[in-house]
Amino acid sequence: MEEYITLKKRNTLKIGIKDEEGVPKVDENGKELFIEFDLEDIDVLDNYNKCVIQVEKAHQALRNDMIIIGKKQDSKGKGFMTKNQELEKDAVKKYYAAMEKAINLFIGEGGVDKIFGKHRYLTMFDDFDEMIQPILPKLKVNLDSIDEKIKGKYKSKDTNVLRDE
Protein backbone atom coordinates (compact mmCIF):
# COMPACT_ATOMS: atom_id res chain seq x y z
CA MET A 1 0.00 0.00 0.00
CA GLU A 2 1.45 3.39 -0.97
CA GLU A 3 -1.02 5.85 0.46
CA TYR A 4 -2.49 6.00 3.93
CA ILE A 5 -4.87 8.19 5.81
CA THR A 6 -4.18 8.82 9.47
CA LEU A 7 -7.04 8.84 11.93
CA LYS A 8 -7.14 11.55 14.54
CA LYS A 9 -6.93 10.54 18.17
CA ARG A 10 -10.43 10.19 19.64
CA ASN A 11 -11.50 12.07 22.71
CA THR A 12 -12.06 9.15 25.08
CA LEU A 13 -12.17 8.50 28.79
CA LYS A 14 -10.53 5.24 29.86
CA ILE A 15 -11.43 3.87 33.27
CA GLY A 16 -9.22 1.13 34.70
CA ILE A 17 -10.66 -1.76 36.68
CA LYS A 18 -9.28 -3.00 39.99
CA ASP A 19 -10.18 -6.17 41.84
CA GLU A 20 -11.32 -6.38 45.47
CA GLU A 21 -7.70 -6.12 46.62
CA GLY A 22 -7.11 -2.90 44.68
CA VAL A 23 -4.93 -4.63 42.08
CA PRO A 24 -5.54 -3.63 38.43
CA LYS A 25 -7.30 -6.44 36.54
CA VAL A 26 -5.47 -7.80 33.49
CA ASP A 27 -6.45 -9.94 30.52
CA GLU A 28 -4.83 -13.23 29.47
CA ASN A 29 -2.00 -11.27 27.79
CA GLY A 30 -1.22 -9.24 30.91
CA LYS A 31 -2.75 -5.99 29.56
CA GLU A 32 -4.76 -3.92 32.03
CA LEU A 33 -8.52 -4.09 31.58
CA PHE A 34 -10.51 -0.89 31.20
CA ILE A 35 -13.81 0.44 29.99
CA GLU A 36 -13.73 3.29 27.54
CA PHE A 37 -16.20 6.06 26.80
CA ASP A 38 -16.17 8.14 23.63
CA LEU A 39 -16.54 11.65 25.05
CA GLU A 40 -18.00 12.91 21.79
CA ASP A 41 -20.73 10.26 21.72
CA ILE A 42 -23.93 12.21 22.27
CA ASP A 43 -25.75 8.97 23.12
CA VAL A 44 -23.60 8.03 26.11
CA LEU A 45 -25.92 9.48 28.78
CA ASP A 46 -28.99 8.32 26.87
CA ASN A 47 -27.52 4.81 26.91
CA TYR A 48 -27.07 5.10 30.68
CA ASN A 49 -30.74 6.07 31.03
CA LYS A 50 -31.75 3.12 28.82
CA CYS A 51 -29.56 0.87 30.94
CA VAL A 52 -31.28 1.96 34.16
CA ILE A 53 -34.75 1.55 32.61
CA GLN A 54 -33.92 -1.92 31.26
CA VAL A 55 -32.59 -3.05 34.65
CA GLU A 56 -35.74 -1.73 36.35
CA LYS A 57 -37.89 -3.65 33.85
CA ALA A 58 -35.82 -6.81 34.40
CA HIS A 59 -36.17 -6.40 38.16
CA GLN A 60 -39.95 -5.99 37.85
CA ALA A 61 -40.14 -9.04 35.55
CA LEU A 62 -38.19 -11.10 38.10
CA ARG A 63 -40.48 -9.93 40.88
CA ASN A 64 -43.55 -10.88 38.81
CA ASP A 65 -42.06 -14.26 37.88
CA MET A 66 -41.35 -15.01 41.54
CA ILE A 67 -44.93 -14.11 42.53
CA ILE A 68 -46.33 -16.39 39.82
CA ILE A 69 -43.98 -19.23 40.77
CA GLY A 70 -44.89 -18.77 44.44
CA LYS A 71 -48.56 -19.34 43.61
CA LYS A 72 -47.91 -22.58 41.73
CA GLN A 73 -48.29 -25.99 43.31
CA ASP A 74 -44.76 -27.28 43.94
CA SER A 75 -43.73 -30.80 43.00
CA LYS A 76 -40.67 -33.00 42.79
CA GLY A 77 -38.20 -31.91 40.13
CA LYS A 78 -35.67 -33.85 38.08
CA GLY A 79 -32.99 -33.95 40.74
CA PHE A 80 -32.35 -32.27 44.04
CA MET A 81 -34.48 -29.18 43.26
CA THR A 82 -38.26 -28.98 43.20
CA LYS A 83 -40.12 -27.79 40.09
CA ASN A 84 -40.66 -24.35 41.61
CA GLN A 85 -37.00 -24.06 42.58
CA GLU A 86 -36.04 -24.88 39.00
CA LEU A 87 -38.45 -22.21 37.74
CA GLU A 88 -37.00 -19.70 40.22
CA LYS A 89 -33.46 -20.53 39.08
CA ASP A 90 -34.49 -20.01 35.44
CA ALA A 91 -36.17 -16.69 36.30
CA VAL A 92 -33.03 -15.46 38.06
CA LYS A 93 -30.86 -16.53 35.11
CA LYS A 94 -33.16 -14.57 32.79
CA TYR A 95 -32.82 -11.56 35.09
CA TYR A 96 -29.02 -11.82 35.06
CA ALA A 97 -28.97 -11.98 31.26
CA ALA A 98 -31.21 -8.91 30.98
CA MET A 99 -29.11 -7.00 33.52
CA GLU A 100 -25.89 -7.90 31.69
CA LYS A 101 -27.36 -6.79 28.35
CA ALA A 102 -28.48 -3.48 29.88
CA ILE A 103 -25.10 -2.68 31.45
CA ASN A 104 -23.25 -3.66 28.26
CA LEU A 105 -25.48 -1.23 26.35
CA PHE A 106 -23.88 1.53 28.39
CA ILE A 107 -20.27 0.38 28.79
CA GLY A 108 -19.86 -1.70 25.65
CA GLU A 109 -20.07 -5.37 24.75
CA GLY A 110 -18.07 -7.51 27.15
CA GLY A 111 -17.86 -4.73 29.75
CA VAL A 112 -19.69 -6.71 32.41
CA ASP A 113 -17.22 -9.58 32.03
CA LYS A 114 -14.31 -7.14 32.38
CA ILE A 115 -15.67 -5.79 35.65
CA PHE A 116 -17.36 -8.79 37.25
CA GLY A 117 -15.82 -11.77 35.44
CA LYS A 118 -18.31 -14.55 34.80
CA HIS A 119 -19.97 -14.20 38.22
CA ARG A 120 -23.47 -12.67 38.33
CA TYR A 121 -25.47 -11.80 41.43
CA LEU A 122 -28.71 -10.04 42.37
CA THR A 123 -27.21 -6.73 43.52
CA MET A 124 -24.68 -6.51 40.68
CA PHE A 125 -26.36 -3.48 39.08
CA ASP A 126 -26.41 -1.66 42.43
CA ASP A 127 -22.66 -2.24 42.74
CA PHE A 128 -22.10 -1.17 39.13
CA ASP A 129 -24.19 1.97 39.60
CA GLU A 130 -22.20 2.89 42.71
CA MET A 131 -18.95 2.45 40.76
CA ILE A 132 -20.12 4.52 37.80
CA GLN A 133 -21.62 7.49 39.70
CA PRO A 134 -18.30 9.39 40.03
CA ILE A 135 -17.79 9.08 36.26
CA LEU A 136 -21.20 10.37 35.14
CA PRO A 137 -20.44 14.07 35.84
CA LYS A 138 -17.37 13.81 33.57
CA LEU A 139 -19.53 12.42 30.80
CA LYS A 140 -22.13 15.16 31.30
CA VAL A 141 -19.51 17.95 31.24
CA ASN A 142 -18.23 16.68 27.93
CA LEU A 143 -21.75 16.49 26.53
CA ASP A 144 -22.27 20.14 27.49
CA SER A 145 -18.95 20.97 25.84
CA ILE A 146 -20.07 19.26 22.61
CA ASP A 147 -23.26 21.36 22.66
CA GLU A 148 -21.16 24.52 22.93
CA LYS A 149 -18.87 23.41 20.08
CA ILE A 150 -21.88 22.75 17.86
CA LYS A 151 -23.43 26.11 18.69
CA GLY A 152 -20.12 27.87 18.01
CA LYS A 153 -19.49 26.07 14.75
CA TYR A 154 -22.92 26.71 13.27
CA LYS A 155 -23.79 30.14 14.65
CA SER A 156 -24.81 32.71 12.08
CA LYS A 157 -21.84 34.55 10.57
CA ASP A 158 -23.72 36.67 8.03
CA THR A 159 -22.95 40.33 8.73
CA ASN A 160 -25.01 41.73 5.82
CA VAL A 161 -28.30 40.89 7.45
CA LEU A 162 -30.64 43.77 8.22
CA ARG A 163 -31.36 43.96 11.90
CA ASP A 164 -34.20 45.66 13.70
CA GLU A 165 -32.50 47.87 16.27
PDB file of C-alpha atoms in Angstrom:
ATOM      1  CA  MET A   1       0.000   0.000   0.000  1.00  0.00           C
ATOM      2  CA  GLU A   2       1.454   3.386  -0.966  1.00  0.00           C
ATOM      3  CA  GLU A   3      -1.016   5.853   0.461  1.00  0.00           C
ATOM      4  CA  TYR A   4      -2.494   5.997   3.929  1.00  0.00           C
ATOM      5  CA  ILE A   5      -4.869   8.185   5.815  1.00  0.00           C
ATOM      6  CA  THR A   6      -4.175   8.816   9.473  1.00  0.00           C
ATOM      7  CA  LEU A   7      -7.039   8.842  11.931  1.00  0.00           C
ATOM      8  CA  LYS A   8      -7.143  11.550  14.538  1.00  0.00           C
ATOM      9  CA  LYS A   9      -6.931  10.541  18.170  1.00  0.00           C
ATOM     10  CA  ARG A  10     -10.432  10.189  19.637  1.00  0.00           C
ATOM     11  CA  ASN A  11     -11.497  12.070  22.714  1.00  0.00           C
ATOM     12  CA  THR A  12     -12.064   9.147  25.076  1.00  0.00           C
ATOM     13  CA  LEU A  13     -12.172   8.495  28.790  1.00  0.00           C
ATOM     14  CA  LYS A  14     -10.531   5.237  29.860  1.00  0.00           C
ATOM     15  CA  ILE A  15     -11.428   3.872  33.273  1.00  0.00           C
ATOM     16  CA  GLY A  16      -9.221   1.130  34.704  1.00  0.00           C
ATOM     17  CA  ILE A  17     -10.663  -1.760  36.677  1.00  0.00           C
ATOM     18  CA  LYS A  18      -9.277  -2.997  39.988  1.00  0.00           C
ATOM     19  CA  ASP A  19     -10.181  -6.174  41.839  1.00  0.00           C
ATOM     20  CA  GLU A  20     -11.319  -6.378  45.475  1.00  0.00           C
ATOM     21  CA  GLU A  21      -7.696  -6.120  46.623  1.00  0.00           C
ATOM     22  CA  GLY A  22      -7.109  -2.901  44.676  1.00  0.00           C
ATOM     23  CA  VAL A  23      -4.932  -4.630  42.078  1.00  0.00           C
ATOM     24  CA  PRO A  24      -5.542  -3.634  38.432  1.00  0.00           C
ATOM     25  CA  LYS A  25      -7.297  -6.440  36.541  1.00  0.00           C
ATOM     26  CA  VAL A  26      -5.470  -7.800  33.495  1.00  0.00           C
ATOM     27  CA  ASP A  27      -6.450  -9.937  30.523  1.00  0.00           C
ATOM     28  CA  GLU A  28      -4.834 -13.227  29.474  1.00  0.00           C
ATOM     29  CA  ASN A  29      -1.996 -11.268  27.793  1.00  0.00           C
ATOM     30  CA  GLY A  30      -1.222  -9.235  30.910  1.00  0.00           C
ATOM     31  CA  LYS A  31      -2.754  -5.994  29.564  1.00  0.00           C
ATOM     32  CA  GLU A  32      -4.757  -3.925  32.030  1.00  0.00           C
ATOM     33  CA  LEU A  33      -8.518  -4.089  31.575  1.00  0.00           C
ATOM     34  CA  PHE A  34     -10.510  -0.892  31.197  1.00  0.00           C
ATOM     35  CA  ILE A  35     -13.808   0.440  29.987  1.00  0.00           C
ATOM     36  CA  GLU A  36     -13.728   3.293  27.538  1.00  0.00           C
ATOM     37  CA  PHE A  37     -16.201   6.062  26.795  1.00  0.00           C
ATOM     38  CA  ASP A  38     -16.165   8.145  23.630  1.00  0.00           C
ATOM     39  CA  LEU A  39     -16.536  11.647  25.047  1.00  0.00           C
ATOM     40  CA  GLU A  40     -18.000  12.914  21.791  1.00  0.00           C
ATOM     41  CA  ASP A  41     -20.727  10.263  21.718  1.00  0.00           C
ATOM     42  CA  ILE A  42     -23.927  12.211  22.265  1.00  0.00           C
ATOM     43  CA  ASP A  43     -25.753   8.974  23.123  1.00  0.00           C
ATOM     44  CA  VAL A  44     -23.601   8.035  26.112  1.00  0.00           C
ATOM     45  CA  LEU A  45     -25.917   9.483  28.784  1.00  0.00           C
ATOM     46  CA  ASP A  46     -28.987   8.321  26.872  1.00  0.00           C
ATOM     47  CA  ASN A  47     -27.517   4.805  26.914  1.00  0.00           C
ATOM     48  CA  TYR A  48     -27.070   5.100  30.684  1.00  0.00           C
ATOM     49  CA  ASN A  49     -30.735   6.066  31.025  1.00  0.00           C
ATOM     50  CA  LYS A  50     -31.751   3.123  28.821  1.00  0.00           C
ATOM     51  CA  CYS A  51     -29.561   0.869  30.944  1.00  0.00           C
ATOM     52  CA  VAL A  52     -31.280   1.961  34.156  1.00  0.00           C
ATOM     53  CA  ILE A  53     -34.747   1.549  32.606  1.00  0.00           C
ATOM     54  CA  GLN A  54     -33.919  -1.924  31.263  1.00  0.00           C
ATOM     55  CA  VAL A  55     -32.586  -3.046  34.647  1.00  0.00           C
ATOM     56  CA  GLU A  56     -35.738  -1.735  36.355  1.00  0.00           C
ATOM     57  CA  LYS A  57     -37.887  -3.655  33.853  1.00  0.00           C
ATOM     58  CA  ALA A  58     -35.822  -6.808  34.398  1.00  0.00           C
ATOM     59  CA  HIS A  59     -36.175  -6.399  38.156  1.00  0.00           C
ATOM     60  CA  GLN A  60     -39.953  -5.989  37.845  1.00  0.00           C
ATOM     61  CA  ALA A  61     -40.144  -9.045  35.548  1.00  0.00           C
ATOM     62  CA  LEU A  62     -38.189 -11.096  38.099  1.00  0.00           C
ATOM     63  CA  ARG A  63     -40.478  -9.932  40.882  1.00  0.00           C
ATOM     64  CA  ASN A  64     -43.550 -10.876  38.808  1.00  0.00           C
ATOM     65  CA  ASP A  65     -42.062 -14.261  37.882  1.00  0.00           C
ATOM     66  CA  MET A  66     -41.353 -15.013  41.541  1.00  0.00           C
ATOM     67  CA  ILE A  67     -44.926 -14.110  42.526  1.00  0.00           C
ATOM     68  CA  ILE A  68     -46.326 -16.390  39.819  1.00  0.00           C
ATOM     69  CA  ILE A  69     -43.979 -19.234  40.768  1.00  0.00           C
ATOM     70  CA  GLY A  70     -44.888 -18.772  44.440  1.00  0.00           C
ATOM     71  CA  LYS A  71     -48.559 -19.337  43.610  1.00  0.00           C
ATOM     72  CA  LYS A  72     -47.906 -22.582  41.733  1.00  0.00           C
ATOM     73  CA  GLN A  73     -48.289 -25.988  43.307  1.00  0.00           C
ATOM     74  CA  ASP A  74     -44.758 -27.280  43.935  1.00  0.00           C
ATOM     75  CA  SER A  75     -43.733 -30.802  42.997  1.00  0.00           C
ATOM     76  CA  LYS A  76     -40.673 -33.002  42.788  1.00  0.00           C
ATOM     77  CA  GLY A  77     -38.200 -31.909  40.134  1.00  0.00           C
ATOM     78  CA  LYS A  78     -35.671 -33.849  38.085  1.00  0.00           C
ATOM     79  CA  GLY A  79     -32.988 -33.953  40.737  1.00  0.00           C
ATOM     80  CA  PHE A  80     -32.354 -32.266  44.040  1.00  0.00           C
ATOM     81  CA  MET A  81     -34.477 -29.179  43.263  1.00  0.00           C
ATOM     82  CA  THR A  82     -38.259 -28.984  43.197  1.00  0.00           C
ATOM     83  CA  LYS A  83     -40.117 -27.788  40.086  1.00  0.00           C
ATOM     84  CA  ASN A  84     -40.658 -24.346  41.606  1.00  0.00           C
ATOM     85  CA  GLN A  85     -36.996 -24.058  42.582  1.00  0.00           C
ATOM     86  CA  GLU A  86     -36.036 -24.877  38.996  1.00  0.00           C
ATOM     87  CA  LEU A  87     -38.446 -22.213  37.741  1.00  0.00           C
ATOM     88  CA  GLU A  88     -37.001 -19.697  40.223  1.00  0.00           C
ATOM     89  CA  LYS A  89     -33.462 -20.530  39.080  1.00  0.00           C
ATOM     90  CA  ASP A  90     -34.495 -20.008  35.444  1.00  0.00           C
ATOM     91  CA  ALA A  91     -36.171 -16.688  36.301  1.00  0.00           C
ATOM     92  CA  VAL A  92     -33.028 -15.456  38.061  1.00  0.00           C
ATOM     93  CA  LYS A  93     -30.858 -16.531  35.115  1.00  0.00           C
ATOM     94  CA  LYS A  94     -33.164 -14.573  32.792  1.00  0.00           C
ATOM     95  CA  TYR A  95     -32.817 -11.560  35.091  1.00  0.00           C
ATOM     96  CA  TYR A  96     -29.015 -11.817  35.065  1.00  0.00           C
ATOM     97  CA  ALA A  97     -28.975 -11.985  31.259  1.00  0.00           C
ATOM     98  CA  ALA A  98     -31.212  -8.909  30.982  1.00  0.00           C
ATOM     99  CA  MET A  99     -29.105  -7.003  33.521  1.00  0.00           C
ATOM    100  CA  GLU A 100     -25.886  -7.905  31.692  1.00  0.00           C
ATOM    101  CA  LYS A 101     -27.357  -6.793  28.354  1.00  0.00           C
ATOM    102  CA  ALA A 102     -28.478  -3.479  29.876  1.00  0.00           C
ATOM    103  CA  ILE A 103     -25.102  -2.683  31.448  1.00  0.00           C
ATOM    104  CA  ASN A 104     -23.255  -3.657  28.263  1.00  0.00           C
ATOM    105  CA  LEU A 105     -25.481  -1.231  26.350  1.00  0.00           C
ATOM    106  CA  PHE A 106     -23.878   1.534  28.391  1.00  0.00           C
ATOM    107  CA  ILE A 107     -20.273   0.377  28.786  1.00  0.00           C
ATOM    108  CA  GLY A 108     -19.864  -1.702  25.648  1.00  0.00           C
ATOM    109  CA  GLU A 109     -20.072  -5.368  24.747  1.00  0.00           C
ATOM    110  CA  GLY A 110     -18.070  -7.506  27.147  1.00  0.00           C
ATOM    111  CA  GLY A 111     -17.858  -4.734  29.748  1.00  0.00           C
ATOM    112  CA  VAL A 112     -19.693  -6.709  32.411  1.00  0.00           C
ATOM    113  CA  ASP A 113     -17.225  -9.582  32.028  1.00  0.00           C
ATOM    114  CA  LYS A 114     -14.310  -7.141  32.379  1.00  0.00           C
ATOM    115  CA  ILE A 115     -15.674  -5.794  35.646  1.00  0.00           C
ATOM    116  CA  PHE A 116     -17.357  -8.794  37.249  1.00  0.00           C
ATOM    117  CA  GLY A 117     -15.820 -11.766  35.441  1.00  0.00           C
ATOM    118  CA  LYS A 118     -18.310 -14.548  34.800  1.00  0.00           C
ATOM    119  CA  HIS A 119     -19.966 -14.202  38.221  1.00  0.00           C
ATOM    120  CA  ARG A 120     -23.469 -12.670  38.333  1.00  0.00           C
ATOM    121  CA  TYR A 121     -25.474 -11.796  41.426  1.00  0.00           C
ATOM    122  CA  LEU A 122     -28.714 -10.042  42.370  1.00  0.00           C
ATOM    123  CA  THR A 123     -27.211  -6.735  43.517  1.00  0.00           C
ATOM    124  CA  MET A 124     -24.682  -6.513  40.676  1.00  0.00           C
ATOM    125  CA  PHE A 125     -26.357  -3.479  39.085  1.00  0.00           C
ATOM    126  CA  ASP A 126     -26.408  -1.661  42.428  1.00  0.00           C
ATOM    127  CA  ASP A 127     -22.657  -2.244  42.738  1.00  0.00           C
ATOM    128  CA  PHE A 128     -22.096  -1.174  39.131  1.00  0.00           C
ATOM    129  CA  ASP A 129     -24.191   1.973  39.597  1.00  0.00           C
ATOM    130  CA  GLU A 130     -22.202   2.888  42.711  1.00  0.00           C
ATOM    131  CA  MET A 131     -18.954   2.448  40.763  1.00  0.00           C
ATOM    132  CA  ILE A 132     -20.118   4.521  37.799  1.00  0.00           C
ATOM    133  CA  GLN A 133     -21.624   7.486  39.699  1.00  0.00           C
ATOM    134  CA  PRO A 134     -18.302   9.394  40.027  1.00  0.00           C
ATOM    135  CA  ILE A 135     -17.788   9.085  36.256  1.00  0.00           C
ATOM    136  CA  LEU A 136     -21.205  10.370  35.142  1.00  0.00           C
ATOM    137  CA  PRO A 137     -20.436  14.071  35.839  1.00  0.00           C
ATOM    138  CA  LYS A 138     -17.365  13.812  33.568  1.00  0.00           C
ATOM    139  CA  LEU A 139     -19.532  12.421  30.800  1.00  0.00           C
ATOM    140  CA  LYS A 140     -22.127  15.165  31.296  1.00  0.00           C
ATOM    141  CA  VAL A 141     -19.514  17.950  31.236  1.00  0.00           C
ATOM    142  CA  ASN A 142     -18.230  16.683  27.933  1.00  0.00           C
ATOM    143  CA  LEU A 143     -21.751  16.485  26.530  1.00  0.00           C
ATOM    144  CA  ASP A 144     -22.270  20.142  27.490  1.00  0.00           C
ATOM    145  CA  SER A 145     -18.945  20.974  25.837  1.00  0.00           C
ATOM    146  CA  ILE A 146     -20.071  19.265  22.614  1.00  0.00           C
ATOM    147  CA  ASP A 147     -23.257  21.362  22.660  1.00  0.00           C
ATOM    148  CA  GLU A 148     -21.159  24.519  22.932  1.00  0.00           C
ATOM    149  CA  LYS A 149     -18.874  23.413  20.083  1.00  0.00           C
ATOM    150  CA  ILE A 150     -21.875  22.749  17.862  1.00  0.00           C
ATOM    151  CA  LYS A 151     -23.426  26.115  18.685  1.00  0.00           C
ATOM    152  CA  GLY A 152     -20.115  27.870  18.008  1.00  0.00           C
ATOM    153  CA  LYS A 153     -19.491  26.074  14.749  1.00  0.00           C
ATOM    154  CA  TYR A 154     -22.919  26.710  13.271  1.00  0.00           C
ATOM    155  CA  LYS A 155     -23.792  30.141  14.647  1.00  0.00           C
ATOM    156  CA  SER A 156     -24.808  32.709  12.084  1.00  0.00           C
ATOM    157  CA  LYS A 157     -21.839  34.553  10.572  1.00  0.00           C
ATOM    158  CA  ASP A 158     -23.720  36.670   8.032  1.00  0.00           C
ATOM    159  CA  THR A 159     -22.953  40.331   8.732  1.00  0.00           C
ATOM    160  CA  ASN A 160     -25.006  41.726   5.815  1.00  0.00           C
ATOM    161  CA  VAL A 161     -28.300  40.889   7.450  1.00  0.00           C
ATOM    162  CA  LEU A 162     -30.638  43.773   8.222  1.00  0.00           C
ATOM    163  CA  ARG A 163     -31.364  43.962  11.902  1.00  0.00           C
ATOM    164  CA  ASP A 164     -34.201  45.662  13.702  1.00  0.00           C
ATOM    165  CA  GLU A 165     -32.500  47.873  16.271  1.00  0.00           C
TER     166      GLU A 165
END
